[in-house]
Amino acid sequence: MKTLSLFLLGLLTAFSQPLWAEAVDIGFMEPAAEITAIVDAPPPPAASLSPNGRWLLSLERPALPSLADLAEPEYRLAGMRFNPRNQGPSQPRYLSGLQLIELDNQQSKAIRGLPRNLRVLSATWSPDSRYLALLQLEQDHTALWRVDVERGRAERWSKVKVNAIRGGELQWTADSQAVYLLAVDPKRGAEPAAPRVPAGPVVTEVRGRTAPARTYQDLLQNSHDEALFNHYMASQLVRIGLNNRIQVITEAKPYLGFSLAPDNQHLLTTRLTEPYSYAVPMFRFGRTSEVLNRRGELLYTVEQQPLVDNLPIAFDAVVDSRRAIQWRSDQPATLVWAQAQDGGDPRQAADTRDQLLQLAAPFTAEPTPLLDMQYRFASMLSAEDGTSLVWERWWQERQEKLWLLTDAEPKLLWQRSYEDRYGDPGTPLTRLDANGNRVLRLDDGAILLTGAGASDEGDRPFIDRMQLHSGETERLWRSEAPYYEYPITLRADGRLLTQRESIDTPPDFYLRDFQSGALTAVTQTPHPMPHTLGISREMIHYQREDGVPMSATLLLPAGYDKERDGPLPTIVWAYPREFRSSAAAGQVSGSPYRFNRISYWNPQFLATQGYAVLDSATMPIVGEGEKEPNDSFIEQLIMNSKAAIEAGVSRGVTDPERVALGGHSYGAFMTANVLAHSDLFRAGIARSGAYNRSLTPFGFQREQRTLWDDTDLYIRMSPFFHAHNIKTPLLLIHGAEDNNSGTFPMQSERLYQAIKGNGGTTRLVMLPLESHGYRARESVLHMLWETVNWLDEFVKNAEPRKTD
């Protein structure tokens, strides 16, 4: 073990020299015009249905922001990034257009008086559907706005500055006369100044206490970071009436969130408590959950959870305290929570892992147990008559149970592998009650289930009616070819609001009548990129050598003729996924009838440049029985890769001597590994990956074992340790400010140095201001330019390989 440590230290030291000796500043480049047009195409609209089902709010998002948008001020504290100027999230995805559509006559209504530079973080309906509450991002604050739906008029609602660094939580009262939200204290002073001279060293210490942690980023570093964190997290909980009257419920504290009870007389709040940690992000900090009355007076302390920096890294590990604390939606003021019965440690043997308990106001009695669970509590959904559904899950075995809770004994409705997409019975439909609470929709003792409808022929969304007393299921509706249509909600008049699309028709909203089958279009969206209409798309199916079924989406250039044009240069794009069974691994995902919107994020845009594209090629990593999926990670990657190449070759569209492999994040990790252990491909594209698993020693992706549990596994799965074998040209792209767990920018920098030091061919592109996913238009266009140039040189125009 000591020899290994010295070996690792030597490697890291060898590659610790500055990277930029040969770097050049070429500026931001742009790809061909037809690719740029794909990037600039308007995003598909989203929508929000009013509680009374009368109005559809059409939500428009802008195209990609500019690099200047990404250069806005940003603080990185306790695993969180935010803009200190407007107290909003960093690099937000906001709404730039709102339009009301009356569903019964499909008439649009414009909203007058909206901010000129509309940047809406959220839009929330009032329970009576008369108003919309908007959180508008300004340059120096986040403002509350209100839309009067009947009048079609927007106006600023109070001068309160909203604290939206965690997204901006907002909740209407049941009578639609006020909202609760977290606000900046108007008397807050200037932010704490950084000391000119450090007061002393930062010292951390442990003495025999086991405290493993995965590789987190943006953590607190010193006492000034703590002071800044407290300054910006501190919020007042306030109530703002339609008459603009502001009631301050609490003094400013570092609140994580709040929830109004169905009776509108009690508030559940959760706030952070010190001491903080420099080793874990804020979701592991200590917290106190309390019930307050409407005047802010403490009624009940639900839980005082200490700092959690020693949680086992297993995915089924949980805190050994009350968690998932929430109000029951079907009762006036009843708390419900889960409590681990095994200390929160999945390694401990236990017949009961979790217990679900509840406690009603005035919170003076002992909590009442509702359900003992073999697995971990996942979620709960209740109806107004006291009927509840409770889900429990166990990640290690991919198992799920659903329980029916009534006045009688708990009844098990199903137990299944949640990896089994074909057997997924669906998710129950819900509705809003008169007070705006989301409750389970019941239909004469039955629930309505909707799901993706995965099958060998692709996804076909459905609605089923399931009798709770018998478990019998009746299919009410299923999406039919050549369309892909999925349910959004069921209106009170029995008509179904859906979104429907086909290969050449973009998604639009429809009202579907169950009885007559009549279909009424609500929106009409033009094709966002008509110049791509000739590109063909097909879902193809094939097998790898051990018989596991696989699939991919094959795209071919417009006008391509196999007989005339012959096999094409091809790129395979994939992301590995772990499974506990071969049967689940071989199931088809996606639909052949989805709208053929050509992606710039995945390599579909390369079809405009004469490439065949095998997009979303399945890359299953299977571990059955006592074997873990990663025990044969490399071998399965190679099998998957061979099968994908052969799938294109057997159809006559792929030239086996001109195939590239690529992926993002874990797909980048996959790409580097395949190139290190085979010569199947002529080039690789690896974006924002992690390549040295000794830098993520306490687990990664879905691997629960640590570096010290299985050192050989970590070395075997790290392409960094096999960089001397990477002779296939590899393009590395990474966001210079990547905040994703484990995918530090250093990961790409070190792999580049390793390949370079061993005589390989590689290029490293660091995109300024970008995180794990690239957002600025300049960055995305440059990424595409790099991709096309690399593939043209090493794949499309590659010389035939030399043979012995």
mmCIF file of C-alpha atoms in Angstrom, residues 180-311:
data_model
loop_
_atom_site.group_PDB
_atom_site.id
_atom_site.type_symbol
_atom_site.label_atom_id
_atom_site.label_comp_id
_atom_site.label_asym_id
_atom_site.label_seq_id
_atom_site.Cartn_x
_atom_site.Cartn_y
_atom_site.Cartn_z
ATOM 1 C CA TYR A 180 -45.230 33.983 1.849
ATOM 2 C CA LEU A 181 -41.605 34.269 0.761
ATOM 3 C CA LEU A 182 -38.043 34.711 2.016
ATOM 4 C CA ALA A 183 -36.884 38.335 1.806
ATOM 5 C CA VAL A 184 -33.689 40.285 2.331
ATOM 6 C CA ASP A 185 -33.707 42.252 5.583
ATOM 7 C CA PRO A 186 -34.069 45.909 4.495
ATOM 8 C CA LYS A 187 -31.792 46.892 7.408
ATOM 9 C CA ARG A 188 -29.020 44.540 6.389
ATOM 10 C CA GLY A 189 -25.687 46.281 6.159
ATOM 11 C CA ALA A 190 -22.815 45.900 3.736
ATOM 12 C CA GLU A 191 -21.269 42.508 3.230
ATOM 13 C CA PRO A 192 -18.380 41.584 5.536
ATOM 14 C CA ALA A 193 -15.069 42.905 4.253
ATOM 15 C CA ALA A 194 -12.242 40.487 3.645
ATOM 16 C CA PRO A 195 -9.329 41.021 6.037
ATOM 17 C CA ARG A 196 -6.223 42.490 4.441
ATOM 18 C CA VAL A 197 -4.031 40.183 6.493
ATOM 19 C CA PRO A 198 -5.154 36.658 7.453
ATOM 20 C CA ALA A 199 -5.755 36.263 11.165
ATOM 21 C CA GLY A 200 -4.046 32.894 11.143
ATOM 22 C CA PRO A 201 -3.910 29.501 9.454
ATOM 23 C CA VAL A 202 -6.990 27.429 8.721
ATOM 24 C CA VAL A 203 -6.659 24.263 10.792
ATOM 25 C CA THR A 204 -8.797 21.142 10.597
ATOM 26 C CA GLU A 205 -8.231 18.040 12.666
ATOM 27 C CA VAL A 206 -9.600 14.559 13.187
ATOM 28 C CA ARG A 207 -8.684 11.979 15.820
ATOM 29 C CA GLY A 208 -9.959 8.555 14.883
ATOM 30 C CA ARG A 209 -13.421 9.701 13.797
ATOM 31 C CA THR A 210 -14.501 8.172 10.476
ATOM 32 C CA ALA A 211 -15.834 10.923 8.185
ATOM 33 C CA PRO A 212 -15.696 9.956 4.483
ATOM 34 C CA ALA A 213 -16.919 12.477 1.917
ATOM 35 C CA ARG A 214 -17.298 12.467 -1.818
ATOM 36 C CA THR A 215 -15.418 15.039 -3.866
ATOM 37 C CA TYR A 216 -17.364 18.288 -3.452
ATOM 38 C CA GLN A 217 -16.537 21.703 -4.864
ATOM 39 C CA ASP A 218 -17.161 25.352 -3.883
ATOM 40 C CA LEU A 219 -16.801 24.605 -0.164
ATOM 41 C CA LEU A 220 -16.222 27.161 2.585
ATOM 42 C CA GLN A 221 -12.531 27.928 2.985
ATOM 43 C CA ASN A 222 -12.156 30.270 5.966
ATOM 44 C CA SER A 223 -13.928 32.460 8.510
ATOM 45 C CA HIS A 224 -14.548 35.215 5.939
ATOM 46 C CA ASP A 225 -16.367 32.696 3.725
ATOM 47 C CA GLU A 226 -18.517 31.787 6.725
ATOM 48 C CA ALA A 227 -19.332 35.437 7.339
ATOM 49 C CA LEU A 228 -20.262 35.967 3.677
ATOM 50 C CA PHE A 229 -22.390 32.819 3.691
ATOM 51 C CA ASN A 230 -24.328 33.955 6.756
ATOM 52 C CA HIS A 231 -24.737 37.449 5.295
ATOM 53 C CA TYR A 232 -26.343 36.270 2.046
ATOM 54 C CA MET A 233 -28.273 33.289 3.417
ATOM 55 C CA ALA A 234 -29.996 35.364 6.107
ATOM 56 C CA SER A 235 -33.663 35.908 5.207
ATOM 57 C CA GLN A 236 -36.818 37.180 6.821
ATOM 58 C CA LEU A 237 -39.934 35.095 6.344
ATOM 59 C CA VAL A 238 -42.598 37.617 5.287
ATOM 60 C CA ARG A 239 -46.258 37.653 4.300
ATOM 61 C CA ILE A 240 -47.275 40.110 1.561
ATOM 62 C CA GLY A 241 -50.963 40.831 0.987
ATOM 63 C CA LEU A 242 -52.679 41.925 -2.198
ATOM 64 C CA ASN A 243 -53.000 45.328 -0.513
ATOM 65 C CA ASN A 244 -49.158 45.463 -0.301
ATOM 66 C CA ARG A 245 -49.211 45.115 3.487
ATOM 67 C CA ILE A 246 -46.031 43.367 4.642
ATOM 68 C CA GLN A 247 -45.985 41.245 7.786
ATOM 69 C CA VAL A 248 -42.541 40.165 8.973
ATOM 70 C CA ILE A 249 -42.922 36.684 10.487
ATOM 71 C CA THR A 250 -39.335 36.024 11.587
ATOM 72 C CA GLU A 251 -36.093 37.900 12.020
ATOM 73 C CA ALA A 252 -33.375 37.286 9.461
ATOM 74 C CA LYS A 253 -31.873 33.809 9.794
ATOM 75 C CA PRO A 254 -30.183 31.384 7.344
ATOM 76 C CA TYR A 255 -33.401 29.719 6.216
ATOM 77 C CA LEU A 256 -33.291 26.781 3.838
ATOM 78 C CA GLY A 257 -37.038 26.844 3.252
ATOM 79 C CA PHE A 258 -40.548 26.929 4.648
ATOM 80 C CA SER A 259 -43.957 25.352 4.082
ATOM 81 C CA LEU A 260 -47.443 26.613 4.925
ATOM 82 C CA ALA A 261 -49.750 24.009 6.482
ATOM 83 C CA PRO A 262 -53.067 23.268 4.729
ATOM 84 C CA ASP A 263 -54.907 25.095 7.528
ATOM 85 C CA ASN A 264 -52.847 28.236 6.762
ATOM 86 C CA GLN A 265 -52.266 28.727 10.509
ATOM 87 C CA HIS A 266 -48.934 26.916 10.894
ATOM 88 C CA LEU A 267 -45.561 27.297 9.213
ATOM 89 C CA LEU A 268 -42.860 24.637 8.997
ATOM 90 C CA THR A 269 -39.433 26.277 8.701
ATOM 91 C CA THR A 270 -35.926 24.872 8.323
ATOM 92 C CA ARG A 271 -32.804 26.922 9.009
ATOM 93 C CA LEU A 272 -29.096 26.166 9.131
ATOM 94 C CA THR A 273 -27.224 26.061 12.427
ATOM 95 C CA GLU A 274 -23.550 26.449 13.163
ATOM 96 C CA PRO A 275 -20.866 25.162 13.350
ATOM 97 C CA TYR A 276 -20.391 24.882 9.586
ATOM 98 C CA SER A 277 -17.952 22.606 7.806
ATOM 99 C CA TYR A 278 -15.158 23.155 5.296
ATOM 100 C CA ALA A 279 -15.415 19.521 4.144
ATOM 101 C CA VAL A 280 -19.052 19.176 3.040
ATOM 102 C CA PRO A 281 -21.605 21.460 1.324
ATOM 103 C CA MET A 282 -24.490 23.165 3.063
ATOM 104 C CA PHE A 283 -26.970 20.315 2.576
ATOM 105 C CA ARG A 284 -24.875 18.458 5.174
ATOM 106 C CA PHE A 285 -24.793 21.378 7.640
ATOM 107 C CA GLY A 286 -26.695 21.241 10.901
ATOM 108 C CA ARG A 287 -30.306 22.333 10.672
ATOM 109 C CA THR A 288 -33.289 23.047 12.891
ATOM 110 C CA SER A 289 -36.859 22.390 11.764
ATOM 111 C CA GLU A 290 -39.582 24.229 13.685
ATOM 112 C CA VAL A 291 -43.317 24.861 13.574
ATOM 113 C CA LEU A 292 -44.313 28.514 13.996
ATOM 114 C CA ASN A 293 -47.671 30.213 14.135
ATOM 115 C CA ARG A 294 -48.575 33.082 11.790
ATOM 116 C CA ARG A 295 -47.014 35.561 14.227
ATOM 117 C CA GLY A 296 -43.701 33.730 14.108
ATOM 118 C CA GLU A 297 -43.995 32.284 17.617
ATOM 119 C CA LEU A 298 -42.366 28.885 18.172
ATOM 120 C CA LEU A 299 -44.906 26.090 18.709
ATOM 121 C CA TYR A 300 -42.828 22.957 18.264
ATOM 122 C CA THR A 301 -39.244 21.988 17.489
ATOM 123 C CA VAL A 302 -39.452 19.076 15.078
ATOM 124 C CA GLU A 303 -35.761 18.261 14.809
ATOM 125 C CA GLN A 304 -32.338 19.675 15.632
ATOM 126 C CA GLN A 305 -30.030 17.822 13.273
ATOM 127 C CA PRO A 306 -26.297 18.276 13.890
ATOM 128 C CA LEU A 307 -23.649 18.658 11.217
ATOM 129 C CA VAL A 308 -23.527 15.523 9.048
ATOM 130 C CA ASP A 309 -19.928 15.086 7.920
ATOM 131 C CA ASN A 310 -19.589 11.390 8.730
ATOM 132 C CA LEU A 311 -22.441 9.847 6.737
#
